[in-house]
Tab-separated table of C-alpha atoms in Angstrom:
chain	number	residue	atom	x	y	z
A	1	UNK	CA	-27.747	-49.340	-32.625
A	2	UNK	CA	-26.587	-49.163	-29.241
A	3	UNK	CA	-24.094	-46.813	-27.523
A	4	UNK	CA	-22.197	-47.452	-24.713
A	5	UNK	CA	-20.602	-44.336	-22.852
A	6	UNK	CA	-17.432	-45.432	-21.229
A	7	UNK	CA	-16.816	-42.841	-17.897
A	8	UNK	CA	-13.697	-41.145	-17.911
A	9	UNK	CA	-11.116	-42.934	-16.053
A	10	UNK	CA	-10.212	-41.236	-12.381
A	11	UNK	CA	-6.719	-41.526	-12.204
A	12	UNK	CA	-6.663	-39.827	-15.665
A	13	UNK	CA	-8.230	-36.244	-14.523
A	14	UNK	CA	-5.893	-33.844	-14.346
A	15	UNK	CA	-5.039	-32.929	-9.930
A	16	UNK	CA	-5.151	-29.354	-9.885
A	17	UNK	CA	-3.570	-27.714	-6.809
A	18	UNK	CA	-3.566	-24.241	-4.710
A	19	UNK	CA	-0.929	-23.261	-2.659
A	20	UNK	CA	-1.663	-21.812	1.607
A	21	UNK	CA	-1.774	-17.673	0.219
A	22	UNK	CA	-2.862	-17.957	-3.117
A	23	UNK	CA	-6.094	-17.971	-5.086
A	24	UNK	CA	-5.333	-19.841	-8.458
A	25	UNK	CA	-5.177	-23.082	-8.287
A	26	UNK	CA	-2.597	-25.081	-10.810
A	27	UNK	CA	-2.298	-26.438	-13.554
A	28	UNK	CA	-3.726	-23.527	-15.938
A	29	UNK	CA	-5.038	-24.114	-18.932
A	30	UNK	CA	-3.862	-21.263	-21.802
A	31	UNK	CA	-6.139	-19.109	-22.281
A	32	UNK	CA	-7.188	-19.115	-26.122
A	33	UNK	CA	-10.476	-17.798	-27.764
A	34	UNK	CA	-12.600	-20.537	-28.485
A	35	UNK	CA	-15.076	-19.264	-31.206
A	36	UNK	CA	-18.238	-21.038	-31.460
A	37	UNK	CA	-17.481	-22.839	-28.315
A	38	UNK	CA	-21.071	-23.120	-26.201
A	39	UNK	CA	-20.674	-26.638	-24.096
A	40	UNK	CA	-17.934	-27.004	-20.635
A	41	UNK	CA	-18.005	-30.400	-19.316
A	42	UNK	CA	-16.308	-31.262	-15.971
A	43	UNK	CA	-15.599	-34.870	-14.312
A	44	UNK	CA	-14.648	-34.031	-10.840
A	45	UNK	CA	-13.911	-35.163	-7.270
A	46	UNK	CA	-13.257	-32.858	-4.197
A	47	UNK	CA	-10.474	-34.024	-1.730
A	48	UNK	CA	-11.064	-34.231	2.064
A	49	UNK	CA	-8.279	-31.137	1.874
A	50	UNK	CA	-11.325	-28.894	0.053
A	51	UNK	CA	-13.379	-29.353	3.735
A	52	UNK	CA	-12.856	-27.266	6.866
A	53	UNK	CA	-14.992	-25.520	9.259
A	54	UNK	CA	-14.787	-22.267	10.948
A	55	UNK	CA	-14.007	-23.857	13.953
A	56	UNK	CA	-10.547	-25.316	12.538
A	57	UNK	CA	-7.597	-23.688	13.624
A	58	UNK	CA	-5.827	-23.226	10.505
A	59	UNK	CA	-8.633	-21.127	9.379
A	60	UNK	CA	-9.267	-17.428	10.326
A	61	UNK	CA	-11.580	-16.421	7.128
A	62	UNK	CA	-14.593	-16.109	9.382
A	63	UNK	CA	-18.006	-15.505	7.232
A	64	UNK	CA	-15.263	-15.995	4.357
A	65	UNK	CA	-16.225	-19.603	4.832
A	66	UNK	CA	-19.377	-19.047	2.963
A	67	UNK	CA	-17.712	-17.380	-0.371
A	68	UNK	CA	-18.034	-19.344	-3.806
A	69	UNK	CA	-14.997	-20.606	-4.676
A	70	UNK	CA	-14.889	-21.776	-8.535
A	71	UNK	CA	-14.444	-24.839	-10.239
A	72	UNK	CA	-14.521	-23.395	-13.350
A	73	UNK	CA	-16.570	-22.456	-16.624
A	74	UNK	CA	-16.315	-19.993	-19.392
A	75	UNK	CA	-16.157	-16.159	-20.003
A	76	UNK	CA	-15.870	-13.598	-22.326
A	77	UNK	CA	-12.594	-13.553	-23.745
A	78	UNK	CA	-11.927	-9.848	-23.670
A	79	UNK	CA	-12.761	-9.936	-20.024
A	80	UNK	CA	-12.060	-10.786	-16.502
A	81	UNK	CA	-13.308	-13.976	-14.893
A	82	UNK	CA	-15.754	-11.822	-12.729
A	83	UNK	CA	-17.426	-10.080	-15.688
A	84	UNK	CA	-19.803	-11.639	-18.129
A	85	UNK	CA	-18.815	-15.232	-17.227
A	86	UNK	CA	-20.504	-18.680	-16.144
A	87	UNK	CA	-19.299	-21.222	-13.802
A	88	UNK	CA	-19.762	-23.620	-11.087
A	89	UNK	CA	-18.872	-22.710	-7.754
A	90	UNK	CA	-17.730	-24.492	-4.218
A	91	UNK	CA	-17.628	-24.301	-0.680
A	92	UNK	CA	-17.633	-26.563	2.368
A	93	UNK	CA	-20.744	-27.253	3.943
A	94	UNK	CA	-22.277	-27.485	7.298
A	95	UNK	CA	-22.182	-31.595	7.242
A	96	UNK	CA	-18.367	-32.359	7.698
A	97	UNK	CA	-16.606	-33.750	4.631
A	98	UNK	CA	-19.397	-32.574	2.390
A	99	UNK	CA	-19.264	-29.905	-0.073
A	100	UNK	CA	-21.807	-27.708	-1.378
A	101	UNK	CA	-21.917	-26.756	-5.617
A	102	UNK	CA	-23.982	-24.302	-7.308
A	103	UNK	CA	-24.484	-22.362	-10.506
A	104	UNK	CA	-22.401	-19.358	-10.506
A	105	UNK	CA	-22.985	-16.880	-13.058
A	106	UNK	CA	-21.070	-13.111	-13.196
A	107	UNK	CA	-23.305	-10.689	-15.228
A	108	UNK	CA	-21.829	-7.973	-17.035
A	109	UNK	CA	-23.632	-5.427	-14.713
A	110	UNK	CA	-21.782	-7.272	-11.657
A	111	UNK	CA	-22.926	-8.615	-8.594
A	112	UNK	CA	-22.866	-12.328	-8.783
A	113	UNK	CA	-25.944	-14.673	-9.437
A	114	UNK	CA	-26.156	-18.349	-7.869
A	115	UNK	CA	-28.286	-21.663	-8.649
A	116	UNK	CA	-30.141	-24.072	-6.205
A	117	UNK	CA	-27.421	-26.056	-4.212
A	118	UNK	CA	-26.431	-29.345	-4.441
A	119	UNK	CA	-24.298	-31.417	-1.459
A	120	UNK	CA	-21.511	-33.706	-1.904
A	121	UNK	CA	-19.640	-35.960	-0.049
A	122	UNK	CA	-16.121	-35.678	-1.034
A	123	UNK	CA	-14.370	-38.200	-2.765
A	124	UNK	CA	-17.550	-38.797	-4.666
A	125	UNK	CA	-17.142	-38.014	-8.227
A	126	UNK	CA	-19.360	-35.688	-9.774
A	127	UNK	CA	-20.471	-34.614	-13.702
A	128	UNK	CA	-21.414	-31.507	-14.287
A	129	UNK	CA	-22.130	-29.276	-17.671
A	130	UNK	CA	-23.044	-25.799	-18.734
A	131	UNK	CA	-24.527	-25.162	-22.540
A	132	UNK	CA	-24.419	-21.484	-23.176
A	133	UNK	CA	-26.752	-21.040	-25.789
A	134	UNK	CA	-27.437	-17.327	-27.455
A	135	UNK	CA	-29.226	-15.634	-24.910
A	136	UNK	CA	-29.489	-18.124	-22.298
A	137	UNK	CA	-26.968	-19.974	-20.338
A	138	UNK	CA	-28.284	-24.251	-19.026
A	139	UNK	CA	-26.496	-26.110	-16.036
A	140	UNK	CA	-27.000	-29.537	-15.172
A	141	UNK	CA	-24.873	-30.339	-12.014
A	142	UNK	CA	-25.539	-33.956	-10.281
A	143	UNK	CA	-29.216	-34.000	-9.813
A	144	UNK	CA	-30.241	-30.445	-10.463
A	145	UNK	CA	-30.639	-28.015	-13.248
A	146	UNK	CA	-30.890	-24.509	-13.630
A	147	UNK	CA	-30.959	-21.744	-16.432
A	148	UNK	CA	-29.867	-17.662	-16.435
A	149	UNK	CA	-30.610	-15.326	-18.916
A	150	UNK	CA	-27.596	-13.770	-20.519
A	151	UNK	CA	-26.171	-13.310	-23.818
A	152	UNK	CA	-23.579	-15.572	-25.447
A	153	UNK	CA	-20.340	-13.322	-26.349
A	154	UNK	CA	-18.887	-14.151	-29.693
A	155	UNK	CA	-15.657	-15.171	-28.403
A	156	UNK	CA	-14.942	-17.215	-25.196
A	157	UNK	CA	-12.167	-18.318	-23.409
A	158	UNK	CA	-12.149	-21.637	-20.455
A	159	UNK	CA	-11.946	-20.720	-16.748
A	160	UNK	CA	-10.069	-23.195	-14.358
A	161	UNK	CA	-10.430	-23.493	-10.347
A	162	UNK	CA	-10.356	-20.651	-8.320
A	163	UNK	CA	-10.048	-20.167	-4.474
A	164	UNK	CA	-12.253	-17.464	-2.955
A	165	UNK	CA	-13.797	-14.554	-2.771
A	166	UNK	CA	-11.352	-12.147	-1.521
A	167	UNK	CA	-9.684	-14.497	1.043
A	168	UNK	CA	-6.894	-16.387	-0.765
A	169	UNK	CA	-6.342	-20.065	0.633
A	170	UNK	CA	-5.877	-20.922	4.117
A	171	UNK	CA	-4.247	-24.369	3.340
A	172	UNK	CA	-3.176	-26.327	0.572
A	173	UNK	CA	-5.947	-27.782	-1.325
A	174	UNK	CA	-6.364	-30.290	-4.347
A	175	UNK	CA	-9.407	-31.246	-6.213
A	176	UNK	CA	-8.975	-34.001	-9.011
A	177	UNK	CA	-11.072	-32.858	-12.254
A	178	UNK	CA	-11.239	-33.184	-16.433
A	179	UNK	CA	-12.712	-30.421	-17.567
A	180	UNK	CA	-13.277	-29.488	-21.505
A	181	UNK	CA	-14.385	-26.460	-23.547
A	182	UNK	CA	-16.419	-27.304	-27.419
């Protein structure tokens, strides 16, 4: 038998937005418990907005310009997105209109763990998932892969985008994206 996977349809991701100020980017998803739930799957495409350099003048962030920004992931559901949670994280790179994505996992003991990076052109879709097994969390992002030790909590909720780091955004910024929690 064969299967055919159809790709998800562009114009039918979801355009999630942050406002110049702010850190959360919008639409939010509710944030239920999902027990049980292991897999996040995301279908996404960066605008030219999510690029700038240090040298623009609408930004004054300095080093801020190399924080991890999230795309999103999963965490415990009894607490905050930067404890005991696994995501996938952004920033602009070097190479104008290119944008770098890594692993980005927050261990209950704190101070944040990345993957091996992986550069992007905007505007150039990319799949990415993260399978959070019992004691072990897997990420497969474009052409790399990477795994973290860390236990599975019982209950977990979905994390959406995020700007920053402490800095909230300079600009407005949009990022196009389907994203899904089993």
């Amino acid at each position: 038998m064969l299967l055919f996977l159809v790709p998800v349809q562009e114009e039918d991701w979801t355009e999630y937005r942050v406002e110049a100020g702010n850190h959360d980017f919008r639409p939010n998803d509710f944030p239920a418990p999902h027990f049980g739930a292991d897999h996040y799957t995301a279908d996404l495409t960066f605008t030219p907005s999510c690029w700038w350099s240090q040298e623009d003048t609408d930004y004054t962030g300095g080093r801020d310009i190399y924080d991890w920004n999230k795309i999103g992931g999963m965490t415990n559901f009894f607490n905050s997105n930067s404890t005991h949670s696994v995501m996938l994280g952004w920033r602009p790179a070097a190479t104008a209109n290119t944008i770098e994505v890594t692993a980005y996992i927050n261990p209950k003991e704190g101070r944040f763990v990345t993957g091996p990076v992986l550069q992007i052109p905007v505007n150039r879709p990319l799949h990415a998932e993260i399978k959070w097994a019992s004691d072990t969390v897997y990420y497969e992002y474009g052409n790399l892969s990477f795994s973290y030790a860390i236990p599975k909590p019982w209950s977990i909720r979905k994390i959406g985008p995020w700007f920053g780091g402490n800095q909230p955004a300079h600009r407005e910024m949009f990022l196009k994206m389907q994203a899904q929690l089993d």
